[in-house]
Short mmCIF file of C-alpha atoms in Angstrom, two decimals:
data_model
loop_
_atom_site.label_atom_id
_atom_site.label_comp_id
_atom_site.label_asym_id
_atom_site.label_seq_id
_atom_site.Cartn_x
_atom_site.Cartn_y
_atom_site.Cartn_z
CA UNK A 1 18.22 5.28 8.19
CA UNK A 2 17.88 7.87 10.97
CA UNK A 3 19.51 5.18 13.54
CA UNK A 4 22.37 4.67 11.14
CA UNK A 5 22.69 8.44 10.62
CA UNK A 6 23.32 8.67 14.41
CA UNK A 7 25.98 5.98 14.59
CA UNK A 8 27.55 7.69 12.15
CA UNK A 9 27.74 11.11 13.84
CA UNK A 10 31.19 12.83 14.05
CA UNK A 11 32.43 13.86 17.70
CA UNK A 12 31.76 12.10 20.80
CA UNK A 13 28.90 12.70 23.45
CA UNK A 14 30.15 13.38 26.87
CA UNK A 15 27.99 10.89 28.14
CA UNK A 16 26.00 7.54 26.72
CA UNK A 17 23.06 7.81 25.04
CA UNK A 18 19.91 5.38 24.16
CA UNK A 19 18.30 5.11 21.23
CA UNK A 20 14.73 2.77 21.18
CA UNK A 21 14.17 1.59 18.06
CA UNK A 22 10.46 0.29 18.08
CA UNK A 23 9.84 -1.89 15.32
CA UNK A 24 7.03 -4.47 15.58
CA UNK A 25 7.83 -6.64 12.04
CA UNK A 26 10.12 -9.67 12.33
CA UNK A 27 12.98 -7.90 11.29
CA UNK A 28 14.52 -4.21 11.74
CA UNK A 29 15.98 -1.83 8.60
CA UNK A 30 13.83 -3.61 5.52
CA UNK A 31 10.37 -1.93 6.71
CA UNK A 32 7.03 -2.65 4.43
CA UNK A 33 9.08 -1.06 0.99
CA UNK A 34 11.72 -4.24 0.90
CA UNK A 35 10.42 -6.84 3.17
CA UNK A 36 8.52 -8.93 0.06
CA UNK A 37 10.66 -11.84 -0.73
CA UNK A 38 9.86 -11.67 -4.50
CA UNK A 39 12.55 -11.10 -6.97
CA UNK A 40 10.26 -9.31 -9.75
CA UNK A 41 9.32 -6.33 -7.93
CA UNK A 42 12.51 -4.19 -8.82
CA UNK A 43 13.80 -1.21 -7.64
CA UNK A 44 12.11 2.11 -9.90
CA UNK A 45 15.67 3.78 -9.21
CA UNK A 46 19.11 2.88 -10.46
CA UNK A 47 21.58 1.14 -7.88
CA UNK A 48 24.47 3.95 -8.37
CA UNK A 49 21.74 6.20 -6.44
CA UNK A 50 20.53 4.37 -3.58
CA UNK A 51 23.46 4.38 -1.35
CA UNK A 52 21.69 4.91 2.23
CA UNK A 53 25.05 7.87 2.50
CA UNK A 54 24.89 11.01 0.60
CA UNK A 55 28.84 11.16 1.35
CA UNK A 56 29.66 7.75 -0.12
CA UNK A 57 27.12 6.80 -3.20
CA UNK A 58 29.11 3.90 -4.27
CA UNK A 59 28.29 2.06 -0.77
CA UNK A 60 24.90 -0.20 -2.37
CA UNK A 61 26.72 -1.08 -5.19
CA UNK A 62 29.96 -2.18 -3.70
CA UNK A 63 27.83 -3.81 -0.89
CA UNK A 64 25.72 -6.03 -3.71
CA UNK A 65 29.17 -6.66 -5.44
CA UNK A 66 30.24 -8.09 -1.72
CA UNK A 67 27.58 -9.84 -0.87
CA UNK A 68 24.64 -10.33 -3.37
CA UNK A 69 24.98 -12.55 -6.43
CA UNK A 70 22.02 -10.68 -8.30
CA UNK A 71 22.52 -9.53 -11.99
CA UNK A 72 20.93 -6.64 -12.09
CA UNK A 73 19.54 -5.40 -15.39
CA UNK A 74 19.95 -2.55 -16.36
CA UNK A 75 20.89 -1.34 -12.49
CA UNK A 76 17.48 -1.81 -11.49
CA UNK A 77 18.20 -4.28 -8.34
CA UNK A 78 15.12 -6.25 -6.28
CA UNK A 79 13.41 -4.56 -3.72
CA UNK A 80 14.12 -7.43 -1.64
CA UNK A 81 18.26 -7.30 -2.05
CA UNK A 82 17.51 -3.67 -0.78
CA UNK A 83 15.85 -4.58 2.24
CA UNK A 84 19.05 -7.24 3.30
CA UNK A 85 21.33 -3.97 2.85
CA UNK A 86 19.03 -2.05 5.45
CA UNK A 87 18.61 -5.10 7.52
CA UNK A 88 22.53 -5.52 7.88
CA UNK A 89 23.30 -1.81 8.53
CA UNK A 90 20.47 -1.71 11.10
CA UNK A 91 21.94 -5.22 12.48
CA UNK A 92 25.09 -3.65 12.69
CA UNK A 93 24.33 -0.43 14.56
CA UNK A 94 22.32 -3.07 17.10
CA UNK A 95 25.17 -5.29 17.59
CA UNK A 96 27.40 -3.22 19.84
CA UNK A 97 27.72 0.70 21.01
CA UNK A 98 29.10 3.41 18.23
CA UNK A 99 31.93 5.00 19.27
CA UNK A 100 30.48 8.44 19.66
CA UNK A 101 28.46 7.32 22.39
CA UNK A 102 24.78 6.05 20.99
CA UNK A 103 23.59 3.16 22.21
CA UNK A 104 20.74 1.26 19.96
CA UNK A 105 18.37 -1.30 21.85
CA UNK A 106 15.49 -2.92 19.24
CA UNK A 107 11.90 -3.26 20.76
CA UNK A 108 9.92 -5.84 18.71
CA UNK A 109 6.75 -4.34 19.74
CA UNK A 110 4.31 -1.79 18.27
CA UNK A 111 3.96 2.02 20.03
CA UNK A 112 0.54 2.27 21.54
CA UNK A 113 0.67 6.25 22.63
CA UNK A 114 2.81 8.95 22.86
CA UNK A 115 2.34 11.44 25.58
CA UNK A 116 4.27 14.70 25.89
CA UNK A 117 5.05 15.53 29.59
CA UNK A 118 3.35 18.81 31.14
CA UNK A 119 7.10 20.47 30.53
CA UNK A 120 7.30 19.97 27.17
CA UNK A 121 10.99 18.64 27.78
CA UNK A 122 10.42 14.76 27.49
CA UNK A 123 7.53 11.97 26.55
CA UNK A 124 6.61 9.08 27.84
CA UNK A 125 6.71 6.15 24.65
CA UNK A 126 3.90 3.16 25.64
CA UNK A 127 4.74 0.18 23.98
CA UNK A 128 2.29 -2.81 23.58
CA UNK A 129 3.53 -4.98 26.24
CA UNK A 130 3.28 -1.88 29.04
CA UNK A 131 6.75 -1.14 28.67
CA UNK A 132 7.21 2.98 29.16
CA UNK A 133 10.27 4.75 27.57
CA UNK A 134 11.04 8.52 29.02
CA UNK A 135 12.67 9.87 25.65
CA UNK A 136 13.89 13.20 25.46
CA UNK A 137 12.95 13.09 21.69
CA UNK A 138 10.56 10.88 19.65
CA UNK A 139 10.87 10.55 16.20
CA UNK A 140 7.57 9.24 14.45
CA UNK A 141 9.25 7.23 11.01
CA UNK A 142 6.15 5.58 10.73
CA UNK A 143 6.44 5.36 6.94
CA UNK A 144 2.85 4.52 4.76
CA UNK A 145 -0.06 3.65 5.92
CA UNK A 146 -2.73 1.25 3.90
CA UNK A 147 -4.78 2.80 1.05
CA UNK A 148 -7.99 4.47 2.19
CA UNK A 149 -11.07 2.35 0.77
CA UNK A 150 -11.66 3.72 -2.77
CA UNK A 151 -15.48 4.62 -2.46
CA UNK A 152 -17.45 4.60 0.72
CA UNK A 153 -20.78 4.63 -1.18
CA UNK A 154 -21.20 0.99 0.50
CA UNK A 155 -18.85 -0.79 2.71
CA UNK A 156 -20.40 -4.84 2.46
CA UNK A 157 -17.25 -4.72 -0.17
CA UNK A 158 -14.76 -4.20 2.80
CA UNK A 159 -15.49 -7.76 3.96
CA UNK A 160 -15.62 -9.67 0.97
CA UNK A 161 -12.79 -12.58 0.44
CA UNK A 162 -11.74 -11.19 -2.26
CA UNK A 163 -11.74 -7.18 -2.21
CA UNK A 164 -7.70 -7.23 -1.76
CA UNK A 165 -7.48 -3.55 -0.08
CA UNK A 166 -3.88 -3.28 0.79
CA UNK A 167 -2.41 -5.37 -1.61
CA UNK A 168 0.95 -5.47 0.86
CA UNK A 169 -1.09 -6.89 3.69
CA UNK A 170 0.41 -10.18 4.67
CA UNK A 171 -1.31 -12.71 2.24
CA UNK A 172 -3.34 -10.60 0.47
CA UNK A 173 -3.77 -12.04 -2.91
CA UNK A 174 -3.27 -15.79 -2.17
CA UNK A 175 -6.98 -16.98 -3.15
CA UNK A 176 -6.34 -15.64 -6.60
CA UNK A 177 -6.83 -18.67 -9.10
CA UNK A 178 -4.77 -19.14 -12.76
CA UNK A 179 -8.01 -18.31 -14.42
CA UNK A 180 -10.11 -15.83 -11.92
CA UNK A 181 -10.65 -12.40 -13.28
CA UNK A 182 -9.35 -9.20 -11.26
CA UNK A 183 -10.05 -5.45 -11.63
CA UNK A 184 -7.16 -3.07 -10.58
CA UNK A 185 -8.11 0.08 -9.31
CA UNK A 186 -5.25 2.15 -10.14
CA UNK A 187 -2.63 1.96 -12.61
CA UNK A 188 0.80 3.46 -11.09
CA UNK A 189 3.73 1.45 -9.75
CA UNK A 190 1.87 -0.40 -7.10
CA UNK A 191 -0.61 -1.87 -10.36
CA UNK A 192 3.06 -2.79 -11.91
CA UNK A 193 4.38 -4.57 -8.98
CA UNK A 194 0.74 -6.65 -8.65
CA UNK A 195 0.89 -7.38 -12.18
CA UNK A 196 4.18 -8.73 -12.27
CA UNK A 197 3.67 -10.68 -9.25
CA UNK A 198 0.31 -12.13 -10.84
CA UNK A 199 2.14 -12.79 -14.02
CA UNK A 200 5.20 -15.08 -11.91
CA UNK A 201 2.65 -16.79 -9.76
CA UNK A 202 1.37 -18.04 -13.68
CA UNK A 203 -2.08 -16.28 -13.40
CA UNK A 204 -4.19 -16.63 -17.12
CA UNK A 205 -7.18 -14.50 -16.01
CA UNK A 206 -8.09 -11.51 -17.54
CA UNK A 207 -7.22 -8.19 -15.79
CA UNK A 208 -8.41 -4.85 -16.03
CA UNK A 209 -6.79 -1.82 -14.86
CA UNK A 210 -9.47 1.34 -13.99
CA UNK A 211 -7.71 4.66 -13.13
CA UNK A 212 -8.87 8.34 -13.87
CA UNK A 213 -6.51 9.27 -16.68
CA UNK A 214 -5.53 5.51 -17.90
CA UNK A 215 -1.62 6.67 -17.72
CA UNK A 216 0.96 4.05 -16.74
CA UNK A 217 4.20 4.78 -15.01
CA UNK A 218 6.78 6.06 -17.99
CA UNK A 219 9.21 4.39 -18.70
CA UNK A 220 13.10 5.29 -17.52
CA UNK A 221 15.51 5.97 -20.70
CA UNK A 222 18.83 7.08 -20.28
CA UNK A 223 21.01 9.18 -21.59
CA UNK A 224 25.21 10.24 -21.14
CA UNK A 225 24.29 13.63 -22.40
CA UNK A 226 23.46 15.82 -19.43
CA UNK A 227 21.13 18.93 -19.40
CA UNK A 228 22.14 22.53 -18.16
CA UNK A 229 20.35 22.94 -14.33
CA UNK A 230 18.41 26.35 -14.78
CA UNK A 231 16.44 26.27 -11.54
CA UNK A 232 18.62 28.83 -10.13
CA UNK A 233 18.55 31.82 -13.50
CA UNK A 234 14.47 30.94 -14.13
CA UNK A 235 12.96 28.94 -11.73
CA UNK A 236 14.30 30.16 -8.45
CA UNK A 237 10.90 32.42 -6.81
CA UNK A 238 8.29 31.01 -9.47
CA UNK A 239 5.45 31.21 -7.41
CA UNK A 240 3.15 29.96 -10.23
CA UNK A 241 2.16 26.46 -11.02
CA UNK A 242 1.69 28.21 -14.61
CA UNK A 243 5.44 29.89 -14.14
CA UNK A 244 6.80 26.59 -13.66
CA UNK A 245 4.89 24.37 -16.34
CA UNK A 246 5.78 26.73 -18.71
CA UNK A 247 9.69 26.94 -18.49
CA UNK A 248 9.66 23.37 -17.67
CA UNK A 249 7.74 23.03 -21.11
CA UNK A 250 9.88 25.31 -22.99
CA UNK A 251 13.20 23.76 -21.69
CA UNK A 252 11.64 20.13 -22.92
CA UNK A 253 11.65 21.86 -25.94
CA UNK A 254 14.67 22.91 -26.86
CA UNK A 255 16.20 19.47 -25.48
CA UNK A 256 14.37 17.72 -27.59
CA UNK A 257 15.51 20.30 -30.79
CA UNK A 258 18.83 18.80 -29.47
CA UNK A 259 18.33 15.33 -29.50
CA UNK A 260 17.70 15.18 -25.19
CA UNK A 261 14.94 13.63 -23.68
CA UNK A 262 12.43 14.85 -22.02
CA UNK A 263 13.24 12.85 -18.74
CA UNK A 264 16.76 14.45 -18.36
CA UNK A 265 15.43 17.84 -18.09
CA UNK A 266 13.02 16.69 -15.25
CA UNK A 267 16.05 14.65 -13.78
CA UNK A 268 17.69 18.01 -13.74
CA UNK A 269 15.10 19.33 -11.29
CA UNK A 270 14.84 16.99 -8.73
CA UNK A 271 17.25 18.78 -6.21
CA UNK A 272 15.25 21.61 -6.20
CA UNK A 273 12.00 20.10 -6.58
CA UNK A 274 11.08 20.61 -2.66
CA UNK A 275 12.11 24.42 -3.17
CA UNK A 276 10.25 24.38 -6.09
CA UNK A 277 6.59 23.28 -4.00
CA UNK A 278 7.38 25.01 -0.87
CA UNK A 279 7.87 28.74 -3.07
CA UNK A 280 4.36 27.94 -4.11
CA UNK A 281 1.37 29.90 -1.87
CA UNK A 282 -0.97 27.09 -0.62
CA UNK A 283 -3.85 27.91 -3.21
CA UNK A 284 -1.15 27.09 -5.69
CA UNK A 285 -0.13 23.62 -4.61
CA UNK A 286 -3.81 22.82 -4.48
CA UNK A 287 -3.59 24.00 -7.96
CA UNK A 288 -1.11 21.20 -8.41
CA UNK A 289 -2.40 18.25 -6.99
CA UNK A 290 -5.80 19.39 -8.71
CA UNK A 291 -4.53 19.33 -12.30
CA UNK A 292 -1.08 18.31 -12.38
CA UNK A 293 -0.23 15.58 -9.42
CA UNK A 294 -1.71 12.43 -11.83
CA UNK A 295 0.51 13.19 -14.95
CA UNK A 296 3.65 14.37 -12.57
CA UNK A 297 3.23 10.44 -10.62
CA UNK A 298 3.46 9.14 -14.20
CA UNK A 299 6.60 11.18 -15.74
CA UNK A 300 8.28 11.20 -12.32
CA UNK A 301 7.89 8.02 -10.49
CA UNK A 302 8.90 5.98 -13.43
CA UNK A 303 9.08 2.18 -14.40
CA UNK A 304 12.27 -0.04 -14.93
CA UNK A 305 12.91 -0.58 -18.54
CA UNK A 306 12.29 -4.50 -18.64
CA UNK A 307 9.00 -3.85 -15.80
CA UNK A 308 7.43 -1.45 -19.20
CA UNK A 309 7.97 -3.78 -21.52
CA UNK A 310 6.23 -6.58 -19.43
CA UNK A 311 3.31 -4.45 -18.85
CA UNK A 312 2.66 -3.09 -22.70
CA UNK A 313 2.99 -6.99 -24.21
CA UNK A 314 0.90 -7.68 -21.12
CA UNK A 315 -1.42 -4.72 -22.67
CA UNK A 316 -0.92 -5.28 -26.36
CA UNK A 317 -2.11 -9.09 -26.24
CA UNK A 318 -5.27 -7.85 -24.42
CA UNK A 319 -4.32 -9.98 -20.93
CA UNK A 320 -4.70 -6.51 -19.15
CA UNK A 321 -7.49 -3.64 -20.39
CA UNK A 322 -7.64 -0.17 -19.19
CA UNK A 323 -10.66 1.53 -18.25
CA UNK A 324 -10.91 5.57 -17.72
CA UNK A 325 -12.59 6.65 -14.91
CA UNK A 326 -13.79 6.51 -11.46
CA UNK A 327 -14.44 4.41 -9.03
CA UNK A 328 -18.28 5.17 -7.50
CA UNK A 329 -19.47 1.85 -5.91
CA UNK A 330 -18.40 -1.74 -5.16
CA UNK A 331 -21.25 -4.22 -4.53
CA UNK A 332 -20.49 -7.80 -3.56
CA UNK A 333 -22.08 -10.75 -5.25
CA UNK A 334 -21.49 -14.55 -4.23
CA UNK A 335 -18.18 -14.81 -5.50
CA UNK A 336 -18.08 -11.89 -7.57
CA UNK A 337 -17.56 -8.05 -7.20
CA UNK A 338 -19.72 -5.48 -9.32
CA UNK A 339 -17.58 -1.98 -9.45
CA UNK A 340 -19.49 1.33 -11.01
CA UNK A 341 -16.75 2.94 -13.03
CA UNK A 342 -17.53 6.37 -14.24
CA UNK A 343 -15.81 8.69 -16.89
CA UNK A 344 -16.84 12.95 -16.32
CA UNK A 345 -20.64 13.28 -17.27
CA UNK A 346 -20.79 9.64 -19.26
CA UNK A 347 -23.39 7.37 -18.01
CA UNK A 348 -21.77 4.50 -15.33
CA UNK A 349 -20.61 1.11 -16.78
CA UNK A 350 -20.86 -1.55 -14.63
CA UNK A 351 -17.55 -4.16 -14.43
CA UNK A 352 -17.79 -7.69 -12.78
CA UNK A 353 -14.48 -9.26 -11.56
CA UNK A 354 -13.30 -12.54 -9.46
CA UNK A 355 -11.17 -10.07 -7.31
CA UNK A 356 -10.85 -6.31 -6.83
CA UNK A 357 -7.17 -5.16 -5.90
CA UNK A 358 -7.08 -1.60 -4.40
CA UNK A 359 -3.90 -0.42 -5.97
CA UNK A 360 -4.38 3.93 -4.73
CA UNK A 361 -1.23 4.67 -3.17
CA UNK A 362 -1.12 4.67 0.58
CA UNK A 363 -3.22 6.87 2.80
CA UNK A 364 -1.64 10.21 3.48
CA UNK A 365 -4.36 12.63 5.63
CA UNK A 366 -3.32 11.67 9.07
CA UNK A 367 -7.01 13.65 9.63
CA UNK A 368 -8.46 10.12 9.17
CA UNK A 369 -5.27 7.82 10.22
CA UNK A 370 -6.85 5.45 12.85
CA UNK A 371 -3.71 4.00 14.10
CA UNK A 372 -3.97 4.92 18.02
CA UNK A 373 -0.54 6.28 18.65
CA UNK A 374 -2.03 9.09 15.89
CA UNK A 375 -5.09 9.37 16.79
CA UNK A 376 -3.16 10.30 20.82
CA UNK A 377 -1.24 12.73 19.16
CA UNK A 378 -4.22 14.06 17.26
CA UNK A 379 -5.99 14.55 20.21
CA UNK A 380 -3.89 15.79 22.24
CA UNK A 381 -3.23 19.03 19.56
CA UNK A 382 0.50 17.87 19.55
CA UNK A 383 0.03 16.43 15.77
CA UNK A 384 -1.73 18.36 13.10
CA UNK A 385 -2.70 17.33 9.57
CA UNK A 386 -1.93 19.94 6.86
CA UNK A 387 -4.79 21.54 4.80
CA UNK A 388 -4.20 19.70 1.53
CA UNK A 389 -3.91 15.97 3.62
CA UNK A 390 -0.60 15.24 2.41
CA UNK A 391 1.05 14.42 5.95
CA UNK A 392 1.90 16.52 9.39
CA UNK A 393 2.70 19.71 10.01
CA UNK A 394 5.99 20.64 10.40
CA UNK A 395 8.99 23.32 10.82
CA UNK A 396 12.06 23.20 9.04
CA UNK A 397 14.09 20.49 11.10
CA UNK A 398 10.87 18.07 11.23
CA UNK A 399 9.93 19.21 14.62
CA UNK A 400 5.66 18.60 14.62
CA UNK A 401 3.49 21.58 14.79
CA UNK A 402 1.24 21.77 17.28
CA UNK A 403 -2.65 23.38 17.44
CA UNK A 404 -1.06 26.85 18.05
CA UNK A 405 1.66 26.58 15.33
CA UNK A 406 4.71 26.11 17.77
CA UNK A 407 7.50 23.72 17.20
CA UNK A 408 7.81 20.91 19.42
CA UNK A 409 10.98 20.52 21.36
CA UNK A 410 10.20 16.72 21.85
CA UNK A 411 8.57 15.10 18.57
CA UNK A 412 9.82 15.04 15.00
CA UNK A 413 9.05 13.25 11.79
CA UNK A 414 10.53 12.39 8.70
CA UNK A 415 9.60 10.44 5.62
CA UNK A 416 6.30 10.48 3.56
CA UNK A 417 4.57 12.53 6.98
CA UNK A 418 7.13 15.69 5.21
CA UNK A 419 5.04 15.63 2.05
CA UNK A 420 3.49 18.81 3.15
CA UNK A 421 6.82 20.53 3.27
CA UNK A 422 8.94 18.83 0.58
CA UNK A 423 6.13 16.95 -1.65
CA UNK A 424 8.53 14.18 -2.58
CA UNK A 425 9.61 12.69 0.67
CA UNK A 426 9.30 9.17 -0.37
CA UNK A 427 12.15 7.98 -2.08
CA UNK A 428 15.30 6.83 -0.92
CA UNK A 429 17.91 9.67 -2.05
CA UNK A 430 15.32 12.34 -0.56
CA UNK A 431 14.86 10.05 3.15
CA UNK A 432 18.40 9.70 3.20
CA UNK A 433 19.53 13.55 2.87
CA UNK A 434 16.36 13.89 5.83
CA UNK A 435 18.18 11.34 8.16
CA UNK A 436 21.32 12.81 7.85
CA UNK A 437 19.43 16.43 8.73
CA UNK A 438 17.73 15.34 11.32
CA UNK A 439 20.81 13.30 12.73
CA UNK A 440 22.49 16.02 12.90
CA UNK A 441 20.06 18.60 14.76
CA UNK A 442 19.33 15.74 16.87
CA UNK A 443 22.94 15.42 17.87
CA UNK A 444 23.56 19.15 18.04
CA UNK A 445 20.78 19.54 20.55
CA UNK A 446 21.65 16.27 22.82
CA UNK A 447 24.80 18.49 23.37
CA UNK A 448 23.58 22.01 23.74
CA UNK A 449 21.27 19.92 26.54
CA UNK A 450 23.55 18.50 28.66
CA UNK A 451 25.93 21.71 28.41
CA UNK A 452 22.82 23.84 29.75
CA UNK A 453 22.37 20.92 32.52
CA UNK A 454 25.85 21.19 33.43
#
């Protein structure tokens, strides 16, 4: 998106400019979100409001009337018809210079390091091949990385054939039989899209589905009636968690006493949702993501209609059975997997299962990231992990923090690495109003920099 942004920047540069695009999957634009060729795992947001431009939010939708011949229900469209729209406008962008001057070259290879030259003006991108890139600016998009493992009592589980734990990982679930049993640990949007994947591929088996509060995603409803925004006369300087929940609760409320649901008033918040966390003191959004981040994942990052109804008939003829609690401790058997579950101060039950599908969310504290272009970065002071391990350090414009709190003038970051500053930074309407940001600073200092050279 951040490429495309820059194509798409108004005014020309008095002089050409290169833009690396490192990429090491078969394909540029989809990324891991869209690449799965599998027409059940749906979109958990409405087509009219995925348009990769804020300025034009018709664009996905007339581009799937053009060139897709997909009925989408309900406007929830396939992940995977949304990865052949970023694939073309990425293709596009490669194909030939943009008139204001960038010029886009693809490098199918992986980053191995990034290292900041002793001026601070430039670094030096290592690719795997050897290949060295002197960029004036890096920009890390590095999106998710897998989940962490989800106990660490004992590891033997990490090896086991069939401990699944990133179920994205290139054929990860293949050795599941019809009939083999498999224990879920987790039961938000990633358990949906394994469930439904199971259920197309024909599986039989029993499944159960462990999580701490035994919430699934809700389901989206929708309404014409809209609901007055009043972040600006009540929520504007809560500093509270309590402040917040509160009007938030009172405004459900009186929709409801007026025939509005409960998922309009939240829809009302979203713009202001990132002002919302950042006017919170730090003690406060650890407040948050103590007591409040598993029931806002389930209200908030909701299921497509016809995904809900798969998963309660898949729930209500006992196929899939929720357990409450945590996970302690995995133990493999021969074929089997034994996983401690545990509920508060009630004694641990023991669960056996075929498979165990890790299904946590991706890993966000870039404290414990292994990937080595991070753990350079790390080192080096030039990246920092925030205090509550949601993503990197950053100031306003994206621009990573280093070990003394400056801004860097070379690297920058967008995507689910701004959680610490905007909370949600994962879906596509917030990414795309970040690319278009961080286009634009981008662009604005490529020219204050070659006016100062001049």
């Amino acid at each position: 998106m951040l490429a495309v942004q820059l194509a798409r920047l108004s005014g020309d540069l008095p002089y050409a400019c290169d833009v690396h695009l490192v990429e090491p999957r078969p394909v540029p634009g989809p990324g891991l979100a869209y690449t799965a060729r599998r027409p059940e795992y749906l979109l958990n947001v409405r087509s009219q409001f995925l348009s990769a431009f804020p300025d034009q939010p018709d664009h996905f939708q007339n581009w799937l009337r053009l060139t897709s011949s997909e009925i989408c229900q309900q406007s929830f469209c396939s992940r995977q018809s949304y990865g052949r729209y970023m694939q073309q406008l990425v293709s596009q962008v490669l194909e030939w210079p943009s008139l204001n001057g960038f010029r886009f070259t693809w490098h199918n290879q992986t980053a191995r390091s990034v290292v900041v030259q002793p001026d601070s003006k430039a670094a030096t991108v290592q690719l795997s091949d050897g290949t060295e890139l002197l960029s004036e600016y890096v920009v890390l998009a590095l999106g998710n990385f897998p989940p962490p493992p989800p106990t660490t009592r004992s590891t033997e589980y990490l090896a086991h054939a069939n401990f699944h734990g990133n179920p994205w990982a290139q054929g990860a679930l293949r050795n599941i039989d019809t009939h083999d049993s498999v224990l879920l640990i987790g039961t938000g949007l990633t358990a949906i899209d394994v469930l439904l994947g199971l259920r197309a591929d024909g599986h039989q088996g029993t499944v159960t589905a462990v999580s701490g509060h035994g919430r699934w995603p809700a389901a989206h409803e929708f309404q014409q009636t809209s609901y007055p925004d009043f972040y600006a006369s009540e929520l504007a300087g809560a500093d509270t968690v309590l402040a917040v929940l509160q009007t938030v609760r009172r405004h459900v409320r009186i929709a409801k006493v007026q025939g509005i649901n409960w998922r309009t008033v939240l829809d009302t918040l979203r713009p202001h949702l990132g002002r919302i966390w950042a006017g919170w003191p730090l003690p406060e959004q650890a407040r948050f993501l103590r007591h409040l981040a598993g029931i806002w994942s389930v209200v908030r990052h909701r299921s497509p209609p016809q995904n809900a109804s798969i998963i309660s008939e898949m729930l209500q003829s006992g196929q899939v059975q929720s357990e409450v609690g945590r996970v302690r401790d995995i133990v493999p058997m021969t074929k089997n997997l034994r996983v401690t579950v545990q509920k508060g101060q009630e004694p641990p039950r023991q669960l056996i299962a075929r498979h165990v599908i890790a299904c946590t969310g991706p890993l966000l504290d870039y404290s414990r990231i292994q990937e080595p272009l991070v753990v350079g970065l790390r080192t080096s002071g030039n990246l920092q992990p925030d205090e509550l391990h949601l993503g990197i350090q950053t100031d306003a414009y994206g621009a990573l923090l280093n070990a003394q709190g400056q801004a860097s003038e070379v690297l920058f970051t967008l995507g689910p690495s701004r959680r610490p500053a905007f909370f949600e930074s994962t879906a596509v309407p917030e990414l795309r109003e970040q690319a278009v940001e961080l286009a634009r600073e981008l662009g604005r200092r490529l020219l204050e920099n070659r006016a100062t050279t001049n």
